[in-house]
Coordinates of C-alpha atoms (C1' of nucleotides) in Angstrom, one line a residue:
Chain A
X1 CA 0.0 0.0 0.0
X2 CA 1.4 3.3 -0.7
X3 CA 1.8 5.5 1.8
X4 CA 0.0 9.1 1.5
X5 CA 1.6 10.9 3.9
X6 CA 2.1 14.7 2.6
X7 CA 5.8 14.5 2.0
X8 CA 7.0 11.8 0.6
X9 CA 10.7 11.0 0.0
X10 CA 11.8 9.9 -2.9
X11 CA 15.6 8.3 -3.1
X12 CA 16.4 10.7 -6.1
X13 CA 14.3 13.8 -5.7
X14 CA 15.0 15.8 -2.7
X15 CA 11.4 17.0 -2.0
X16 CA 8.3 14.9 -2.3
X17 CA 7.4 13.1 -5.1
X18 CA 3.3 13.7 -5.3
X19 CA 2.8 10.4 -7.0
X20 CA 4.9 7.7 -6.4
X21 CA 7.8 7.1 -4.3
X22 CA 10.7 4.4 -4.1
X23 CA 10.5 3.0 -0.4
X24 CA 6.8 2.1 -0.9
X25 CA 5.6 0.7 -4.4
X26 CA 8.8 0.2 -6.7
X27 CA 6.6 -1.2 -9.6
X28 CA 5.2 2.8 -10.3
X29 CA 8.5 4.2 -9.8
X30 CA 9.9 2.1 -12.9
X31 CA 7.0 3.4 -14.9
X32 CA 8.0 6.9 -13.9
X33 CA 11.4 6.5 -13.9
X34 CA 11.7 6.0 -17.9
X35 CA 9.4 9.0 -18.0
X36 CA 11.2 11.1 -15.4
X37 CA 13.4 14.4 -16.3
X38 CA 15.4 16.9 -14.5
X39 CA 15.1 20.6 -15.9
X40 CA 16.2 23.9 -15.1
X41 CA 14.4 27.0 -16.7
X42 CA 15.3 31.1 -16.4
X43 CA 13.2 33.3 -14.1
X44 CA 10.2 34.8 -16.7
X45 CA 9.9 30.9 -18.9
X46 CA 6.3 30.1 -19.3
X47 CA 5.8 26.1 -17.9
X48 CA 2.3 26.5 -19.3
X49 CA 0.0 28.6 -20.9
X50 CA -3.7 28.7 -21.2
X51 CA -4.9 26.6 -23.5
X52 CA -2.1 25.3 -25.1
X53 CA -1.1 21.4 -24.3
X54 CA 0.9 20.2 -21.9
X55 CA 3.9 17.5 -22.7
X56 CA 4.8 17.6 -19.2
X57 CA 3.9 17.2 -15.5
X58 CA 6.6 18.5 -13.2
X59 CA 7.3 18.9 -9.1
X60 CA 9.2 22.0 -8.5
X61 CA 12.0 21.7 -6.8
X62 CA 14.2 25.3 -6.2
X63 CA 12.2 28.3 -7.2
X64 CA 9.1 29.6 -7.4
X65 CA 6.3 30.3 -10.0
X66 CA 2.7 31.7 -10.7
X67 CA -0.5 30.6 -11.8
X68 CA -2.2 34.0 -13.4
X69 CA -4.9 35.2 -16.3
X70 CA -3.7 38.6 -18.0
X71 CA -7.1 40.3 -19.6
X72 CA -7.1 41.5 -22.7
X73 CA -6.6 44.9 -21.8
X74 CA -3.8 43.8 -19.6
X75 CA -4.8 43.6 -15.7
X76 CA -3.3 40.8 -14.5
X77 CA -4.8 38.7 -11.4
X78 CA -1.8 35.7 -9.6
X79 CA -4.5 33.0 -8.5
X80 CA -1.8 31.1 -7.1
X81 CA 1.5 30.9 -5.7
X82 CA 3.7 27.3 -6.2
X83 CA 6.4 26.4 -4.3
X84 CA 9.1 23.9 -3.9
X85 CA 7.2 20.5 -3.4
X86 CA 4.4 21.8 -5.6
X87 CA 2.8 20.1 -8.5
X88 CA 2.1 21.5 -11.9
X89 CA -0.4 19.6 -13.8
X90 CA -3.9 18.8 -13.6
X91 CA -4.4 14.7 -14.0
X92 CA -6.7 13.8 -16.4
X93 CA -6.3 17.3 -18.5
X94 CA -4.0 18.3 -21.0
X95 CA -4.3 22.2 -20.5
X96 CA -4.5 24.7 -18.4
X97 CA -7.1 27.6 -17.8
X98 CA -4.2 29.5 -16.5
X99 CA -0.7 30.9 -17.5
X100 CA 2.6 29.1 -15.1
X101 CA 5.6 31.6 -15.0
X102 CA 8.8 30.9 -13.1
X103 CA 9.4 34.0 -11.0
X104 CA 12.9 32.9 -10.6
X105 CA 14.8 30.2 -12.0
X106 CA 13.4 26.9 -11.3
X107 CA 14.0 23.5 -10.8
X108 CA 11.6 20.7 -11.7
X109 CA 11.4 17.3 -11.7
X110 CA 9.3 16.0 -15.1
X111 CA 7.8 13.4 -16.1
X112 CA 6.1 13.0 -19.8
X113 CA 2.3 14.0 -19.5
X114 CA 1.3 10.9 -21.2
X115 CA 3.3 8.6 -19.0
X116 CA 1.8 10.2 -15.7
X117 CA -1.7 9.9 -16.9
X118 CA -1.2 6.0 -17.8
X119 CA 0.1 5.5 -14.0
X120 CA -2.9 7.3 -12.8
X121 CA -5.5 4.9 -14.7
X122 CA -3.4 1.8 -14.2
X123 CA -2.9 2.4 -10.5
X124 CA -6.0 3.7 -9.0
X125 CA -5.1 5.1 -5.0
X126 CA -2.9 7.1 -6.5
X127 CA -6.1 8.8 -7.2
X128 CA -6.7 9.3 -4.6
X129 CA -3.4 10.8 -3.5
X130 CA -4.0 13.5 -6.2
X131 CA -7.5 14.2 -5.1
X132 CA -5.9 15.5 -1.6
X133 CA -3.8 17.7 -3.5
X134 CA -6.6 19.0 -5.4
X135 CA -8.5 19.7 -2.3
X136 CA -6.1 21.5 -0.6
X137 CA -5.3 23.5 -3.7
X138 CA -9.3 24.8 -3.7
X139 CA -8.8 25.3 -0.2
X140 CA -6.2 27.7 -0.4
X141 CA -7.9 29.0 -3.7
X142 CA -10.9 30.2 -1.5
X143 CA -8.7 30.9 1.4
X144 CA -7.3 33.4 -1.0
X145 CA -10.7 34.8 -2.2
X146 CA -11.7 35.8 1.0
X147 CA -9.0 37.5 1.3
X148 CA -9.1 39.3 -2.0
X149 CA -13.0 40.3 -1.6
X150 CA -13.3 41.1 1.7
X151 CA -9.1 42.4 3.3
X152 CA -8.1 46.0 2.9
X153 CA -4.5 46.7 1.5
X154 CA -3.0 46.5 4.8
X155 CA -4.5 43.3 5.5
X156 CA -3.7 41.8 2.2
X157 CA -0.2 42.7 2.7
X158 CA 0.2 40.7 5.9
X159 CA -2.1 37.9 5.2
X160 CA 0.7 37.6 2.0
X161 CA 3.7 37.6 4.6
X162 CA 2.0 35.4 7.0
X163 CA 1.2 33.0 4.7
X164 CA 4.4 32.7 3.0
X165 CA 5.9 32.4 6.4
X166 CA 4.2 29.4 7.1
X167 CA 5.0 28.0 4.2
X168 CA 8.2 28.9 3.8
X169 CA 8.9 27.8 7.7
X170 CA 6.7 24.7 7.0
X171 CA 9.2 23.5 3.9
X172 CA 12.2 24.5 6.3
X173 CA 10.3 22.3 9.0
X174 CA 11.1 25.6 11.8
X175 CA 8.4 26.7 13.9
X176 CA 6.7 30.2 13.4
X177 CA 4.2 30.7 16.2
X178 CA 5.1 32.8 18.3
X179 CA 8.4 34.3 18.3
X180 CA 10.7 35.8 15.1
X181 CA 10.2 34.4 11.9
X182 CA 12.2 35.3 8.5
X183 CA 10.7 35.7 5.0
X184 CA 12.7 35.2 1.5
X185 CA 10.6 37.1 -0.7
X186 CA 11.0 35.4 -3.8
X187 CA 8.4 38.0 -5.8
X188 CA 9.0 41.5 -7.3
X189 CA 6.5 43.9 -6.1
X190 CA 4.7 43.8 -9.2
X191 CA 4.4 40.2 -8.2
X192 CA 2.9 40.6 -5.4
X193 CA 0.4 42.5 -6.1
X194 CA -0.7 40.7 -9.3
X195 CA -1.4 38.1 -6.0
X196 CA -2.6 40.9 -4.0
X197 CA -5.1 42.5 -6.4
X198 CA -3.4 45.7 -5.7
X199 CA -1.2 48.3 -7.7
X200 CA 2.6 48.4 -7.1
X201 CA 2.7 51.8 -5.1
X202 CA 0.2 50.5 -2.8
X203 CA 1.9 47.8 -2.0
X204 CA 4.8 49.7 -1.7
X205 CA 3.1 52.1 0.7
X206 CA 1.5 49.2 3.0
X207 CA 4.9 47.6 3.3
X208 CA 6.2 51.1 4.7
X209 CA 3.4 51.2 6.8
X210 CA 4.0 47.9 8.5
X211 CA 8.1 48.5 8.9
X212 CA 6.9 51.9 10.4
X213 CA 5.0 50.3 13.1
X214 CA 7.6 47.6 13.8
X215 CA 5.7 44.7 12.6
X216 CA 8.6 44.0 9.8
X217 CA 11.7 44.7 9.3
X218 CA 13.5 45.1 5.8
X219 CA 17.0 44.5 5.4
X220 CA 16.7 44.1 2.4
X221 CA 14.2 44.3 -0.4
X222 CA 13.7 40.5 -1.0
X223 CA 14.1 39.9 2.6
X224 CA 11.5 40.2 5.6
X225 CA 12.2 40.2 8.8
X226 CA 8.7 39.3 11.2
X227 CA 9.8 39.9 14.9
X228 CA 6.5 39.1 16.4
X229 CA 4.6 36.5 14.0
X230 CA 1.5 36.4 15.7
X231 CA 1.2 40.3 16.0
X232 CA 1.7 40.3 11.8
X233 CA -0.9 37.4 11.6
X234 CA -3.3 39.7 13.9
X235 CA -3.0 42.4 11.6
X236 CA -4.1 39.8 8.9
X237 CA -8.0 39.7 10.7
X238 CA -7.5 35.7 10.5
X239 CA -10.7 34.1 11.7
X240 CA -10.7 30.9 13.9
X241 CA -8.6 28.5 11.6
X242 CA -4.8 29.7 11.3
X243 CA -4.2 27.3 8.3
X244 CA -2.6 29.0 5.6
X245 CA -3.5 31.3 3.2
X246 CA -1.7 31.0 0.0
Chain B
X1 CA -16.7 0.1 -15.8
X2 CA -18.5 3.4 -14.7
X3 CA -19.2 5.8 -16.6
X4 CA -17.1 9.3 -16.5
X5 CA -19.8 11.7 -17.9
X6 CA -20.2 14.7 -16.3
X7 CA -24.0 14.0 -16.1
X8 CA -25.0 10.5 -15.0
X9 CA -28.3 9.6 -14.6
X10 CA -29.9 7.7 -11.8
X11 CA -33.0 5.4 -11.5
X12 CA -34.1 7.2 -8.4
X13 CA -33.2 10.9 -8.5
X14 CA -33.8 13.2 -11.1
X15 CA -29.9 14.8 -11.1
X16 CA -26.7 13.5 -11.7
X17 CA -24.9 11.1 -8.7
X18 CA -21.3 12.1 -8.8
X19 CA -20.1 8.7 -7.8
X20 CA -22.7 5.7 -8.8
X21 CA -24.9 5.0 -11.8
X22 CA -27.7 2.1 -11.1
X23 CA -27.3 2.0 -15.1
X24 CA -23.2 1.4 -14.8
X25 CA -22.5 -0.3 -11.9
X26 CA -24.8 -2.6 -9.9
X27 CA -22.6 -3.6 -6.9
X28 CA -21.5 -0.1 -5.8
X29 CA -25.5 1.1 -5.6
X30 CA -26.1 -1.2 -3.4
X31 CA -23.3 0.0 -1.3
X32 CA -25.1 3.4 -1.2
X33 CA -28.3 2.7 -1.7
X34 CA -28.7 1.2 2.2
X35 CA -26.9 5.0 3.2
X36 CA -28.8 6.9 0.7
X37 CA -31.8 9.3 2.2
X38 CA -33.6 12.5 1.0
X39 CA -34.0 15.6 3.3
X40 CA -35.6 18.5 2.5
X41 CA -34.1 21.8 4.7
X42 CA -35.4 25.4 4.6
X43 CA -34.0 28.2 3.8
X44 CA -31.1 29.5 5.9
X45 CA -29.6 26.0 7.0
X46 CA -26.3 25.2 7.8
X47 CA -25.5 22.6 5.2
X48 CA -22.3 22.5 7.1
X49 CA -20.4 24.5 10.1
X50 CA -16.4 25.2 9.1
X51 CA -14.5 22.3 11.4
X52 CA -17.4 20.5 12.2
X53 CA -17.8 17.2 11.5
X54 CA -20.3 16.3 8.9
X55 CA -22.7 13.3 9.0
X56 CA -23.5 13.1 5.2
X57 CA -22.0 13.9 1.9
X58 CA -25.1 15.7 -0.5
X59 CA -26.3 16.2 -3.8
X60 CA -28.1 19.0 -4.1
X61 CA -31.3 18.4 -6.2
X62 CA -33.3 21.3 -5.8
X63 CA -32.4 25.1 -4.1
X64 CA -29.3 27.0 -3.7
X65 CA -26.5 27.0 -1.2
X66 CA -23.0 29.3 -0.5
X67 CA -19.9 28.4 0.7
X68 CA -18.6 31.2 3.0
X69 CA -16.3 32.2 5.6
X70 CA -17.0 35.1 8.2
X71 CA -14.5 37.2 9.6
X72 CA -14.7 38.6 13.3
X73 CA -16.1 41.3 12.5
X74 CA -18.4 40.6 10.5
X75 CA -17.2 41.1 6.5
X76 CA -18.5 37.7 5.0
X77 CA -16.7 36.1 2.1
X78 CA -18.9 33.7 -0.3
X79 CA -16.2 31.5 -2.2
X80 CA -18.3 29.3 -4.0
X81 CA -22.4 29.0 -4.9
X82 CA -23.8 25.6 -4.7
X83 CA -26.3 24.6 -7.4
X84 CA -28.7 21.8 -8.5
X85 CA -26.6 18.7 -9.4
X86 CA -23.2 20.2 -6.8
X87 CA -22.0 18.0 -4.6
X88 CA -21.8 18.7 -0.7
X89 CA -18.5 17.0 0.5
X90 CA -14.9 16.1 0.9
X91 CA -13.6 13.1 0.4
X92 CA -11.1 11.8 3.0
X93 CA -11.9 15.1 5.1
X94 CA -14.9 15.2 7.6
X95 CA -14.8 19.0 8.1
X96 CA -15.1 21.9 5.5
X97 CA -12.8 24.9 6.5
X98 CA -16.1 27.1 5.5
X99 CA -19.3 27.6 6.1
X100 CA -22.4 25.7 3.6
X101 CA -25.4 27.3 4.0
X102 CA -29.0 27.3 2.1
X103 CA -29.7 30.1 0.6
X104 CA -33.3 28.5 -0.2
X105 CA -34.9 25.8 0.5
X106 CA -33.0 22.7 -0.8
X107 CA -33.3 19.1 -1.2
X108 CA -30.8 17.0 -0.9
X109 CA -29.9 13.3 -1.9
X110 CA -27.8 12.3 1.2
X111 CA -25.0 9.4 1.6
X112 CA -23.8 8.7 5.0
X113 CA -19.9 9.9 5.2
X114 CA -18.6 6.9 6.7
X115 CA -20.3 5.4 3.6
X116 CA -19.7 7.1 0.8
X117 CA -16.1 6.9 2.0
X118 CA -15.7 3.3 2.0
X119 CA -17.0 3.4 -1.4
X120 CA -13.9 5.6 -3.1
X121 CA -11.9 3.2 -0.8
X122 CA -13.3 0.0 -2.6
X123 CA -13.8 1.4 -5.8
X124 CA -10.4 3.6 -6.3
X125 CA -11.7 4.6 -10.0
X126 CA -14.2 6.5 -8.5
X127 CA -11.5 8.6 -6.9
X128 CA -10.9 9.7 -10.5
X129 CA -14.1 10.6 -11.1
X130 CA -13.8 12.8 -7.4
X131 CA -10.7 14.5 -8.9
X132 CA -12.4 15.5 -11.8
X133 CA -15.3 17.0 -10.3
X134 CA -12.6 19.0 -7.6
X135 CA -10.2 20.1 -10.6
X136 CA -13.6 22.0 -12.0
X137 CA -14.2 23.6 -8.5
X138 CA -10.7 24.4 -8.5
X139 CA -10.5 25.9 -12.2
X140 CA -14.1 27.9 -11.1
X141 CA -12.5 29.0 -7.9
X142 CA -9.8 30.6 -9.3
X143 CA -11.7 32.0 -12.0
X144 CA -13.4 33.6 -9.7
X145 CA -10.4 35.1 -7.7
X146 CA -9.6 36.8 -11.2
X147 CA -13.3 38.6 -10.5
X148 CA -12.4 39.8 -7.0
X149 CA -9.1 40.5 -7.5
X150 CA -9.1 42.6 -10.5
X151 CA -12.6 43.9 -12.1
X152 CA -15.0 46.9 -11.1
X153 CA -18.0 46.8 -9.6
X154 CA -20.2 46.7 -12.9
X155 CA -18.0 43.9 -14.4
X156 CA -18.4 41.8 -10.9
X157 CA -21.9 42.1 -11.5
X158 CA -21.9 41.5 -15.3
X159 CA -19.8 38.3 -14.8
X160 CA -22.3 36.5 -12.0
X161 CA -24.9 37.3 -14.3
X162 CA -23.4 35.5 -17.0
X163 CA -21.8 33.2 -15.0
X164 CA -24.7 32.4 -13.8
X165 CA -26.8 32.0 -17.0
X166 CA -24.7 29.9 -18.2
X167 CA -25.0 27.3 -15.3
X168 CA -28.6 28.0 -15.3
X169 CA -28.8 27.2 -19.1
X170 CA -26.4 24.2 -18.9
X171 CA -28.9 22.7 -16.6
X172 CA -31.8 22.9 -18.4
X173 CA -29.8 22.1 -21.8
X174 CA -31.1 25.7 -23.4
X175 CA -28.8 27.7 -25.4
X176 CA -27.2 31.0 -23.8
X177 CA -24.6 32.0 -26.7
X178 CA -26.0 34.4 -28.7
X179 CA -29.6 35.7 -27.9
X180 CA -31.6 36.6 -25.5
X181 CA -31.0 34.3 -21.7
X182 CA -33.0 34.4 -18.7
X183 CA -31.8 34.1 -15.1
X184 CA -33.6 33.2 -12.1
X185 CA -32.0 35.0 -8.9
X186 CA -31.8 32.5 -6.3
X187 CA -29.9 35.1 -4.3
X188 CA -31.2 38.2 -2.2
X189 CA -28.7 41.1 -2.9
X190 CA -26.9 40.5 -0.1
X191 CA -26.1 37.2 -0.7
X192 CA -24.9 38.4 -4.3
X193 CA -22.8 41.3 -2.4
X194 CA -21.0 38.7 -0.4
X195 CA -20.3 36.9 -3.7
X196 CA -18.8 39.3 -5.7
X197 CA -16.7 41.3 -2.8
X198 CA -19.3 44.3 -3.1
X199 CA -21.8 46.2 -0.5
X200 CA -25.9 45.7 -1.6
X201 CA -25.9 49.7 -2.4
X202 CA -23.3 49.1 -4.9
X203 CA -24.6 46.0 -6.0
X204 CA -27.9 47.3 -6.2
X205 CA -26.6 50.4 -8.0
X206 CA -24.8 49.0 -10.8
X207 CA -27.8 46.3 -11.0
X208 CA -29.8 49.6 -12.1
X209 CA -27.3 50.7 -14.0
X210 CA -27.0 48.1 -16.0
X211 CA -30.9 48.0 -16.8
X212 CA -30.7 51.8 -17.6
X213 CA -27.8 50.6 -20.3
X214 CA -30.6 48.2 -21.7
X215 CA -28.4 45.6 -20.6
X216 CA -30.8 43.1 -18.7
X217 CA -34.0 43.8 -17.8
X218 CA -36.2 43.1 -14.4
X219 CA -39.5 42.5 -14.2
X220 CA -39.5 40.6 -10.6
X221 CA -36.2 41.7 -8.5
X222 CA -35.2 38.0 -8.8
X223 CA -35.5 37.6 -12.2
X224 CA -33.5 39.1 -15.0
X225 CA -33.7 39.0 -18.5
X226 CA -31.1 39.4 -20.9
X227 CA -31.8 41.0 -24.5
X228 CA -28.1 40.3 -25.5
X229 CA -26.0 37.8 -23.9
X230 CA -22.7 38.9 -25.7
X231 CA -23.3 42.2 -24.7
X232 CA -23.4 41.4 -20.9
X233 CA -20.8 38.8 -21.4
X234 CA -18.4 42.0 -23.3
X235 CA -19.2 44.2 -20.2
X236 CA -17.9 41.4 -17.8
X237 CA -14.4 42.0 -19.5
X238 CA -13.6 38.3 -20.5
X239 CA -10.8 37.5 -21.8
X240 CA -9.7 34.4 -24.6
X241 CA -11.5 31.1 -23.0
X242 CA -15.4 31.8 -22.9
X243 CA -15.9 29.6 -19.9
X244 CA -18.0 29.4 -17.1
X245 CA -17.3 31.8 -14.1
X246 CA -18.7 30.8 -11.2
Chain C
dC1 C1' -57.1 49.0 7.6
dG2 C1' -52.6 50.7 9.8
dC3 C1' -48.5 49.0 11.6
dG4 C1' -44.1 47.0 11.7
dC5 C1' -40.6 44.5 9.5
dG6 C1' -37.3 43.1 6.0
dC7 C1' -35.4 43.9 1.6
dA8 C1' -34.2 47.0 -2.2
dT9 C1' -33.3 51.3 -4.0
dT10 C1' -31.6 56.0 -4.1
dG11 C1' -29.0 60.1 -2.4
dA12 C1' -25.0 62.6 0.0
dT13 C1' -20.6 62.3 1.6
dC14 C1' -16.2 60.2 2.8
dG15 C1' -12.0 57.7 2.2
dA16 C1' -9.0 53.9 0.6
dG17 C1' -6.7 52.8 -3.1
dA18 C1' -5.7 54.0 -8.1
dT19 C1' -3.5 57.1 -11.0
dC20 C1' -0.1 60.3 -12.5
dG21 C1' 4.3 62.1 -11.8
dA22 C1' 8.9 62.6 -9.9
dC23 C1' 13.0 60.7 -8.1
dA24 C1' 16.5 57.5 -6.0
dG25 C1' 19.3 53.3 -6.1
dG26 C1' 21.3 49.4 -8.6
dC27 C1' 23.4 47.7 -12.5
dA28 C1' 25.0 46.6 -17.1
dA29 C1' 26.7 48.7 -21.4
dG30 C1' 29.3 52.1 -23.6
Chain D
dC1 C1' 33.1 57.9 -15.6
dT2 C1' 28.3 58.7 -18.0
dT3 C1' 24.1 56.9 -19.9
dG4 C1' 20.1 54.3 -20.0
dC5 C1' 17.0 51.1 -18.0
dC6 C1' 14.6 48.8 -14.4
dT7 C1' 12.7 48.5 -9.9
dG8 C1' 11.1 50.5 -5.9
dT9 C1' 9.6 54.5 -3.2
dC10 C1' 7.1 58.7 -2.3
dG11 C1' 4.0 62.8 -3.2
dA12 C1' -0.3 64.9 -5.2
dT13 C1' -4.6 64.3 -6.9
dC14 C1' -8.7 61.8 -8.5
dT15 C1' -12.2 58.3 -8.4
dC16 C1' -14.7 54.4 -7.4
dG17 C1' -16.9 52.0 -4.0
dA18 C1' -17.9 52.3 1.1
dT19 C1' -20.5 54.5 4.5
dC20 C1' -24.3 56.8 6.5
dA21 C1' -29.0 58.0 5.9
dA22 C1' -33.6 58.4 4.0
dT23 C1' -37.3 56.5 1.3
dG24 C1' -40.0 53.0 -1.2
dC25 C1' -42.2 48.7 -1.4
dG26 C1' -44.1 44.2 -0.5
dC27 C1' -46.1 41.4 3.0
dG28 C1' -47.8 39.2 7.1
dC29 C1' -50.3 40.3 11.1
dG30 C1' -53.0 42.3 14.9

DNA sequence: CGCGCGCATTGATCGAGATCGACAGGCAAG
DNA sequence: CTTGCCTGTCGATCTCGATCAATGCGCGCG
């Protein structure tokens, strides 16, 4: 039985392998394994645009990426943020809605689209591992429209820090609660507030605003300092469950 | 082998089962059929209470539902609008991290959790058909976070109407593209204000602006006509891929 | 009937964030 | 070094949507 714990180690990837994974059902990894590529692509590549077919699946290893729409007339909305350990690729579909761009340069871990889906229909509770994944993604997804339809700029701002602590202390396996936390910003600002819904010099202005008052500091621009974590996530408004937000 | 159509009828209701087919698959009815029960709840019912454990996965037949969260103070967030032929439920997870709540009086086709669970355990394929139905949620989730994030007040309005015709007209199997389309409102303006990130004044402004632009028309406050569907669908700024919205 | 109540609409005003403009720092090319 | 470009920051002003307030409207009920 394959385990479905959240991270699972593979022996050549260093971060989890959504899918399959060496120690527990070696029969899927050789079906991967013929399938399987390393790659490394320049900060601004496109790993998918809407519409337009997919050859591969891929777990990112080292960088980070969006998931976005641009309108016709050129306002741009980030619907999601993916991080080392995430998954691109939607089983069973062969396109996106949605452009992918590497924000910085990234590392994946690929395997051929066709491949992938042929493991997924042959082995079945792998399934049902992806179907986790998929929940979670809609439940950040909503998480995140909340915060877009109902959080004022100031709020945004933190909610986007607090969140990307977590996640960032989550991959690092530190704690946040509580005490100092650190932040590697690994958006521009125009970036952020693509995610944000907001324009550039409002971000700019609430991130002032927050190392004015002592919530942050910034020692540099792509790094945040958070000396009380739960005095940022107050600022955030979070309601009763602290998951995260991104 | 089951069937994978989006729509799947069933002997005994009238909409679509997401999981089982008495036409498909004999064995797994049974299953569900000794958990299966109809309920009919008013108006204003907590389908489900974010954390709480629920009882029963749903289908809604009839009625109208929200997924929501609400902050402390108050500001109320509606991520996702529950429909005739929707499903109620997570599988692997007995909580929801938000709110379900009728919006009208429903009815629902009811599986016990423990269940319908044990099902997608037997039957892995029908995990498949799971992810499918959570990828769409996912893709209309973050569709919508391109609404909140980025439009004006009139386009947010524009787009649930459209969106909305459009999953109207899907279920009755009418054409929207086009001509004219009517809507049925199953929402007070509140609830619609909570959807699209907006107060009721300005919802209800831009509601009369629209009709004063010749755009829809509204005999009843809870129905709305539309002369020109493209027209509504231009002012809702979308952009290349024509899909649904909500 | 009149009354109260909930929902929707409309008006007047306010303010948060967008917009427009200017400037500073970093950095690569010349 | 200067020049140009890009990113980020800050100031001034405008505007869209929120806020506060009043009115209309339908409806059940005493």
């Amino acid at each position: 039985m394959v385990k479905l714990s959240p991270i699972v180690a593979c022996g050549t990837c260093p971060i989890r392998h959504n899918a399959v994974c060496a120690k527990c059902d070696a029969e899927e990894l050789v079906i991967l394994e013929q399938a399987k590529s390393y790659k490394t692509l320049p900060a601004g590549s496109r790993l998918a645009e809407a519409g337009e077919t997919l050859s591969y699946f891929s777990t990112i290893i080292e960088g980070c990426a969006t998931i976005s729409r641009t309108l016709e007339d050129g306002r741009r909305q980030t619907v999601g943020l993916l991080l080392p350990s995430d998954f691109i690729g939607r089983p069973g579909r062969a396109t996106s809605p949605f452009d992918v761009e590497a924000l910085t340069e990234v590392k994946l871990c690929r395997f051929e689209r066709t491949t992938f889906e042929q493991l997924v229909t042959d082995t079945p509770h792998i399934a049902t591992r992806l179907l986790t994944m998929t929940l979670d993604e809609l439940d950040a997804a909503r998480d995140w429209a909340v915060v877009l339809g109902r959080m004022t700029a100031r709020e945004k701002v933190a909610a986007f820090l607090v969140s990307l602590a977590r996640r960032q202390a989550g991959a690092r396996g530190t704690a946040t609660a509580g005490g100092r936390a650190v932040v590697h910003l690994p958006l521009s600002r125009e970036a952020m507030s693509d995610h944000l819904g907001l324009t550039i010099e409002t971000t700019s202005r609430q991130m002032t605003a927050l190392r004015k008052d002592g919530l942050i500091e910034t020692p540099t621009k792509r790094e945040i300092h958070i000396p009380d974590f739960d005095a940022l996530a107050f600022e955030a408004a979070e309601d009763d469950d602290g998951g995260p937000i991104v």
